[in-house]
mmCIF file of C-alpha atoms in Angstrom:
data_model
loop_
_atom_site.group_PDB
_atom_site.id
_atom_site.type_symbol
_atom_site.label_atom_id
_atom_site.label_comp_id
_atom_site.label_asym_id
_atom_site.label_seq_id
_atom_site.Cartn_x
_atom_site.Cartn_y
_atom_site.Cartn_z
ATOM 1 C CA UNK A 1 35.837 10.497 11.028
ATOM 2 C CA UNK A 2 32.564 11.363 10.577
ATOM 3 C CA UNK A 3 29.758 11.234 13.406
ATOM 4 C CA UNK A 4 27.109 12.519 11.669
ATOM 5 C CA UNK A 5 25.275 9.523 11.017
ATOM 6 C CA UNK A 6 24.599 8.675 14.474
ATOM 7 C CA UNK A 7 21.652 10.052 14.492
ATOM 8 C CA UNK A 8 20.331 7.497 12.462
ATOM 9 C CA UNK A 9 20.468 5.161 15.029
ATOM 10 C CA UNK A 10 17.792 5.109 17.999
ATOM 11 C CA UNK A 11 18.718 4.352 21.750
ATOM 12 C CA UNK A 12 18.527 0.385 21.227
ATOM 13 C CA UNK A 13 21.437 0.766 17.959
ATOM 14 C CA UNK A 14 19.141 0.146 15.392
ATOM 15 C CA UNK A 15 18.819 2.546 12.606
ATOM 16 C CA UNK A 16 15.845 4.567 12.668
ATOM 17 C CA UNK A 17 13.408 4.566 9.589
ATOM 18 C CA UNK A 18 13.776 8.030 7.960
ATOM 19 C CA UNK A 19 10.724 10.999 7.739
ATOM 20 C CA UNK A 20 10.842 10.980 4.034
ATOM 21 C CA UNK A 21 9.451 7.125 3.946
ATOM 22 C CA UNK A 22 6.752 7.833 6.006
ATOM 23 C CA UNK A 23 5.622 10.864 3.253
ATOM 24 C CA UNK A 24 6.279 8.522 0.604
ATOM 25 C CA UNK A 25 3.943 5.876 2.773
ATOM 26 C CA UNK A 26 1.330 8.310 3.168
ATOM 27 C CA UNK A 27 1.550 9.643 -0.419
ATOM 28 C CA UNK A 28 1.120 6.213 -1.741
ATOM 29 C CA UNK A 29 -2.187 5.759 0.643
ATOM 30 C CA UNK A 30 -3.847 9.044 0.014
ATOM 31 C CA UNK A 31 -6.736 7.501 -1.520
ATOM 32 C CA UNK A 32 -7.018 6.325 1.987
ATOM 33 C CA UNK A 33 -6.204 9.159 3.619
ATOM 34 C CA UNK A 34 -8.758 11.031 1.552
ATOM 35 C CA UNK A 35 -11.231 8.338 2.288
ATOM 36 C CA UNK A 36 -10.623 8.721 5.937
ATOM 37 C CA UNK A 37 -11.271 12.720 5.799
ATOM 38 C CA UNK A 38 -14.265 12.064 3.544
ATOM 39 C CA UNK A 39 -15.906 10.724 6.817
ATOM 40 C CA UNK A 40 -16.157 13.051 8.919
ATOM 41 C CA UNK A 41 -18.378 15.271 6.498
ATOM 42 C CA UNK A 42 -21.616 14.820 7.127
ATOM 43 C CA UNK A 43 -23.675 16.670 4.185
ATOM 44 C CA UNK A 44 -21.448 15.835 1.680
ATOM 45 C CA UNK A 45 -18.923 12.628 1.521
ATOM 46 C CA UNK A 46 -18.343 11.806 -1.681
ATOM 47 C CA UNK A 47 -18.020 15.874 -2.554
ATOM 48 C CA UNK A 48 -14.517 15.773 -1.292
ATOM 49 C CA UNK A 49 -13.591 12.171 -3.224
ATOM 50 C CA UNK A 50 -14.475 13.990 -6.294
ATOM 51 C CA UNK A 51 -12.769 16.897 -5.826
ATOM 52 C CA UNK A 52 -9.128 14.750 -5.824
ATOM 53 C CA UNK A 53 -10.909 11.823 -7.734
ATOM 54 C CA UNK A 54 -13.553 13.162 -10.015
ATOM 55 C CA UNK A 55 -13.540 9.832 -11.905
ATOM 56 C CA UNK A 56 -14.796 6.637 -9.665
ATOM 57 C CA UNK A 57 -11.991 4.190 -11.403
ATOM 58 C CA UNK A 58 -9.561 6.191 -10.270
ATOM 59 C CA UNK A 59 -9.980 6.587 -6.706
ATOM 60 C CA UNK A 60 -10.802 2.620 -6.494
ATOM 61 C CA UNK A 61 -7.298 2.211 -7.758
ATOM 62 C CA UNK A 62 -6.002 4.933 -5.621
ATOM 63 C CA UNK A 63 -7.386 2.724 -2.549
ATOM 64 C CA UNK A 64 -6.045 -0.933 -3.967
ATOM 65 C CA UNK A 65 -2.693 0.644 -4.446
ATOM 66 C CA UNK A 66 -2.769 2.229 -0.721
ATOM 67 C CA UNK A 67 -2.871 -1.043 0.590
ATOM 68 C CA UNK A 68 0.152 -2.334 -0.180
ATOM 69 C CA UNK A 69 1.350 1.469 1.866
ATOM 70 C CA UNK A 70 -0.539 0.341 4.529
ATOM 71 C CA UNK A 71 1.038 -3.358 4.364
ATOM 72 C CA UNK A 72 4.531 -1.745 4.310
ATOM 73 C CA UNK A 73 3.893 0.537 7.220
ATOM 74 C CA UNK A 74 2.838 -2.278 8.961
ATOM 75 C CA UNK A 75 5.869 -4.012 7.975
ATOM 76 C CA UNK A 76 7.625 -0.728 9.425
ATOM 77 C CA UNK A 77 6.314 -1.481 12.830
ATOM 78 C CA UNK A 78 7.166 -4.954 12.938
ATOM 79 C CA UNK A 79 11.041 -4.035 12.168
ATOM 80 C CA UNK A 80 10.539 -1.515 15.320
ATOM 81 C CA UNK A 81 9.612 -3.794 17.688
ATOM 82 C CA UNK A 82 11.775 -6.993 16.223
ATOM 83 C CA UNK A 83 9.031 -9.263 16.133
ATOM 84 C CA UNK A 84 7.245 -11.311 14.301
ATOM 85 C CA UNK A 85 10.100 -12.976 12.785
ATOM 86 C CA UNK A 86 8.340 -14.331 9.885
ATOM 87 C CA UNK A 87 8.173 -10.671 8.948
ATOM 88 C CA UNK A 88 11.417 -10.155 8.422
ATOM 89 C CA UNK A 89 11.582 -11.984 4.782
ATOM 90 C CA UNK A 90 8.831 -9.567 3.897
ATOM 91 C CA UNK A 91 10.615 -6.699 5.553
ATOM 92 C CA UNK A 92 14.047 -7.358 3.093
ATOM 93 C CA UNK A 93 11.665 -6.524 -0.005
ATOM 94 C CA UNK A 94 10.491 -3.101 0.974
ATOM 95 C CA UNK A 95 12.325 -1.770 -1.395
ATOM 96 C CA UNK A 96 10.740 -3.734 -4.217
ATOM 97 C CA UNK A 97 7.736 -3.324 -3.218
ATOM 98 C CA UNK A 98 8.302 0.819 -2.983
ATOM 99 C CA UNK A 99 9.539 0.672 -6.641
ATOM 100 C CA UNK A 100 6.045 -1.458 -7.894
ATOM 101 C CA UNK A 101 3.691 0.881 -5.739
ATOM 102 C CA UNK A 102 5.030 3.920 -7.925
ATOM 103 C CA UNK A 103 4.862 2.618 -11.118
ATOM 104 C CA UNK A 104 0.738 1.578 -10.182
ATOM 105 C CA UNK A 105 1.045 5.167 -8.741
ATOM 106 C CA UNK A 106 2.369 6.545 -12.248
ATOM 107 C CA UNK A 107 -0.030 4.435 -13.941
ATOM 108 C CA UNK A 108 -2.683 6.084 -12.141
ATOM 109 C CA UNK A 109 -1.698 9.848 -12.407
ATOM 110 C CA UNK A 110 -1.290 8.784 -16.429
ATOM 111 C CA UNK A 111 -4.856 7.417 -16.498
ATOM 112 C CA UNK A 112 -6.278 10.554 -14.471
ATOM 113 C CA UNK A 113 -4.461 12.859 -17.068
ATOM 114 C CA UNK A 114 -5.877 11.372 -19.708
ATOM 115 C CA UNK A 115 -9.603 11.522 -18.084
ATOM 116 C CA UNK A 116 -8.880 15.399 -18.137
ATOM 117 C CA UNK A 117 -7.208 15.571 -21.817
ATOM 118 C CA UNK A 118 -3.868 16.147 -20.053
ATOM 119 C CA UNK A 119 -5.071 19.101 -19.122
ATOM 120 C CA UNK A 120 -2.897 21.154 -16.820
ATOM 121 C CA UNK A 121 -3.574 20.990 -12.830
ATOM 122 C CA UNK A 122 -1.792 21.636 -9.752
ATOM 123 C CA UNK A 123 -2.417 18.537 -8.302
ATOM 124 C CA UNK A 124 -0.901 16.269 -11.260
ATOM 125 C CA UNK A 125 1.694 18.530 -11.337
ATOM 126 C CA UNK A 126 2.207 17.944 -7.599
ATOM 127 C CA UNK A 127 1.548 14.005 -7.707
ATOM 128 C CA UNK A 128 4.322 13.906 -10.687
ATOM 129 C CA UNK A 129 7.057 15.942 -9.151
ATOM 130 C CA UNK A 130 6.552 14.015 -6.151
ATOM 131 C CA UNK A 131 6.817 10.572 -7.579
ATOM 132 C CA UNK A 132 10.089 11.951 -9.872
ATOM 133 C CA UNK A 133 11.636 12.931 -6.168
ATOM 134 C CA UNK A 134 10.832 9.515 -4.466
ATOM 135 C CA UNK A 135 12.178 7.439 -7.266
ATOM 136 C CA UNK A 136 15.345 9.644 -6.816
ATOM 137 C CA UNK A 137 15.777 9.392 -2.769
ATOM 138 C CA UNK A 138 14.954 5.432 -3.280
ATOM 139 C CA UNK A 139 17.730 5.339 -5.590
ATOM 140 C CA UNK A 140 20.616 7.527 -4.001
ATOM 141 C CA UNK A 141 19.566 7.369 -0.022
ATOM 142 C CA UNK A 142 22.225 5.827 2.043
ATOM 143 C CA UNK A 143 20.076 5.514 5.176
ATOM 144 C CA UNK A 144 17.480 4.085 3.557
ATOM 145 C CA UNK A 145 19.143 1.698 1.765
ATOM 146 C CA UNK A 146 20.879 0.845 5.491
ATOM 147 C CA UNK A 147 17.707 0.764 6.966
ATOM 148 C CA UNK A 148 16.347 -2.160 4.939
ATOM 149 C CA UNK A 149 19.658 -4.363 5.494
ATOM 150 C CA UNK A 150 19.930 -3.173 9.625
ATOM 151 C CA UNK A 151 17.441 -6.290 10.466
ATOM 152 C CA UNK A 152 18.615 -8.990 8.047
ATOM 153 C CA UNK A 153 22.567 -8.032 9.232
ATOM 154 C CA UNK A 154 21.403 -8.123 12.771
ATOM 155 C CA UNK A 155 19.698 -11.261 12.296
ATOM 156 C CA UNK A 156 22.685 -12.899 10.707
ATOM 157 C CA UNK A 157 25.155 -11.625 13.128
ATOM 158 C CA UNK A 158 22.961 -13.402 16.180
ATOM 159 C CA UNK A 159 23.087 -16.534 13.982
ATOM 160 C CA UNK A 160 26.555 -16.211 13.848
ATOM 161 C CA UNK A 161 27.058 -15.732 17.794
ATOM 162 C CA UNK A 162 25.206 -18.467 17.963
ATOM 163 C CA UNK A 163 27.303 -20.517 16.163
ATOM 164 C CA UNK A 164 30.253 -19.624 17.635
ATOM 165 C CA UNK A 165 29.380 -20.215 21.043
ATOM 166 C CA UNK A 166 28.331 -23.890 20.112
ATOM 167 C CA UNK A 167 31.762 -24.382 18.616
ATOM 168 C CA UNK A 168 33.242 -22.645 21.622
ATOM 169 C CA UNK A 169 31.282 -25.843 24.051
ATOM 170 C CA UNK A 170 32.273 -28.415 21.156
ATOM 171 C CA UNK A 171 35.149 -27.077 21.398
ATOM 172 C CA UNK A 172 35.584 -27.758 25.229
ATOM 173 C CA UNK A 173 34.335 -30.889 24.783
ATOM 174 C CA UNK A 174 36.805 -32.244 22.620
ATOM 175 C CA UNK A 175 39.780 -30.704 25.348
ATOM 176 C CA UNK A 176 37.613 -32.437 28.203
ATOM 177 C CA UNK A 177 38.203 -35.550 26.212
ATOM 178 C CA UNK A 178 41.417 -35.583 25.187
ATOM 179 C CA UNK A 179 42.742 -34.285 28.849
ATOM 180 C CA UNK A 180 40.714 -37.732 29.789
ATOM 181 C CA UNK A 181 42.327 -39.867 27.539
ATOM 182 C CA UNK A 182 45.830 -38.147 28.331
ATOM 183 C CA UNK A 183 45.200 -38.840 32.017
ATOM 184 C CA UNK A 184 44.306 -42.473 31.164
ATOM 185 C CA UNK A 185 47.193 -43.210 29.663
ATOM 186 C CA UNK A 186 49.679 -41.446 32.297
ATOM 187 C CA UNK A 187 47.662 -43.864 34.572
ATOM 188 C CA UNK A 188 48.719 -46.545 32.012
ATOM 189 C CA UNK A 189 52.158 -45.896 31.946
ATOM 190 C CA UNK A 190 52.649 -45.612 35.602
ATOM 191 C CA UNK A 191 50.969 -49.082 35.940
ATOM 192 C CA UNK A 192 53.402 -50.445 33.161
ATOM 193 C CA UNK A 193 56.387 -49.087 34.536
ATOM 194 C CA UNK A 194 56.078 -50.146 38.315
ATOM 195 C CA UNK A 195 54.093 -52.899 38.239
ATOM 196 C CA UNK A 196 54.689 -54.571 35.068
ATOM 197 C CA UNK A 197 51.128 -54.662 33.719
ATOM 198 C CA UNK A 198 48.314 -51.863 32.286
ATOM 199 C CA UNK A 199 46.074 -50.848 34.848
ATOM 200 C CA UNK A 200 42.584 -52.665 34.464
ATOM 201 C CA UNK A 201 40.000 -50.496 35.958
ATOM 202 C CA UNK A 202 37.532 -53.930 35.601
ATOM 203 C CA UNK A 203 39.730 -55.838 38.073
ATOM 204 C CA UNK A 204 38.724 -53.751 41.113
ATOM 205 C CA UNK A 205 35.115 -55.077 40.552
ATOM 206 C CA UNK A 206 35.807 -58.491 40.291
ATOM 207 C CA UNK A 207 35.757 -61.035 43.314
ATOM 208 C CA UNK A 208 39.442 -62.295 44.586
ATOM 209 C CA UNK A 209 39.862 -65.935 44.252
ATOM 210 C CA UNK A 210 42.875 -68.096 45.071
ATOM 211 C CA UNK A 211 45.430 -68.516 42.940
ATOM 212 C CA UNK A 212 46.762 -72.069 41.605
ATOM 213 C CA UNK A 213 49.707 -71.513 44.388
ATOM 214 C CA UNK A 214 47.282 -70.870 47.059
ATOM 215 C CA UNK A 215 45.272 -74.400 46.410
ATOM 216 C CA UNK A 216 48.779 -76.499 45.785
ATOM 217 C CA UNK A 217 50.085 -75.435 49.075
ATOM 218 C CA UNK A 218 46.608 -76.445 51.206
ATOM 219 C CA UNK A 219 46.885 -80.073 48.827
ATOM 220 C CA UNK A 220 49.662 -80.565 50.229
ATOM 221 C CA UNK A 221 48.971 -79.374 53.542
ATOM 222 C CA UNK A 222 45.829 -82.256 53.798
#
C-alpha cells in the first residue's frame, strides 16, 4: 500500500490545494502583481509597467485576465473554510476556468510577441515555457484533479448520510406501527377466543344502560 499521499490531506481530512496552483494563480495575476509593486515607487510608477508591459494594451489585458486569478483564489479560500455553499458550484469549474485563463494568457504573450517582431526575450521565453508546464500539470496531476472533486464528494456523501438516517427513522416508524397493529390484534384474538366477541376499545367510553332483561324483570316486579 502506498501512504504517500497522505500528505495531501490537512488535519480536518480534506485534501490540501497544492503549491504549484498557487504559482499558476499568481502567474496568471502578474499584471496585478506588477501593478501592486508599481506602487510603492514613488519617482517613477509606470517605469516598472513598461519595463514587463512596454505596450499599454497589453498590460490592460494582463490585469482583466488576473481577475478571473484573483476570483479563483478567492474561490480557493472558500473551499478552505467550507463555506459559502453557493460557492461550491463555482468551485467544481476551476478547472475550466484554469484552461480559459491560459489560452487569454497565450493570446496575450502572442500579441506582445508580435508588438516586438517576435523578437527574442527572456521573459517570453519564460511566460511560454511556463504556460507549456501548467497546461501539462493541469492535465496529468492526480492531486489536483482530487482536489477539485474533494468538496463536491464530500458534499454528496453528507447528502447521502442524510438520507439514510431519514430512512433509518421511517424506517422505525413503519416497525412502531406494525408492532401496534400486531399488538391490536393479539388483543383481538384474546377477546374472540374468551369472550366470544372483538374487543371494542369505544365501549369503555360509553354510559351502561339496562338491558331489555333488566327492564322485563322490574315490569313484572310492579
Amino acid at each position: 500500500m502506498n501512504f504517500s499521499n497522505i500528505t495531501w490531506l490537512d488535519e480536518k481530512g480534506h485534501i490540501k490545494p497544492p503549491i504549484f496552483l498557487y504559482l499558476i494563480l499568481i502567474f496568471l495575476a502578474r499584471g496585478w502583481c506588477v501593478f501592486a509593486a508599481s506602487l510603492t515607487q514613488f519617482n517613477d510608477r509606470s517605469g516598472l509597467v513598461r519595463l514587463f508591459y512596454p505596450d499599454k494594451t497589453d498590460f490592460l489585458m494582463a490585469l482583466v485576465a488576473g481577475v478571473g486569478a484573483v476570483i479563483i483564489y478567492g474561490l480557493i479560500i472558500a473551499e478552505r473554510k467550507r463555506a459559502p455553499q453557493f460557492a461550491r458550484p463555482l468551485f467544481n469549474k476551476i478547472k475550466y476556468g484554469l484552461w480559459l485563463l491560459l489560452i487569454v494568457d497565450a493570446i496575450i504573450l502572442n500579441q506582445r510577441l508580435m508588438h516586438d517582431d517576435f523578437l527574442f526575450r527572456v521573459s517570453f521565453a519564460l511566460d511560454a515555457l511556463f504556460i507549456f508546464w501548467s497546461c501539462i500539470y493541469l492535465l496529468k496531476s492526480k492531486r489536483l484533479h482530487y482536489y477539485f472533486e474533494d468538496w463536491q464528494k464530500e458534499t454528496n456523501y453528507q447528502q447521502a448520510e442524510s438520507a439514510k438516517e431519514l430512512a433509518q427513522a421511517e424506517e422505525l416508524d413503519n416497525v412502531a406501527d406494525n408492532s401496534k397493529q400486531l399488538i391490536e390484534q393479539a388483543v383481538d384474538d384474546h377477546h374472540i377466543k374468551h369472550y366470544n366477541r372483538p374487543r371494542n376499545s369505544s365501549a369503555l367510553s360509553q354510559p351502561l344502560t339496562p338491558n331489555s332483561d333488566d327492564r322485563t324483570d322490574k315490569n313484572v316486579k310492579d
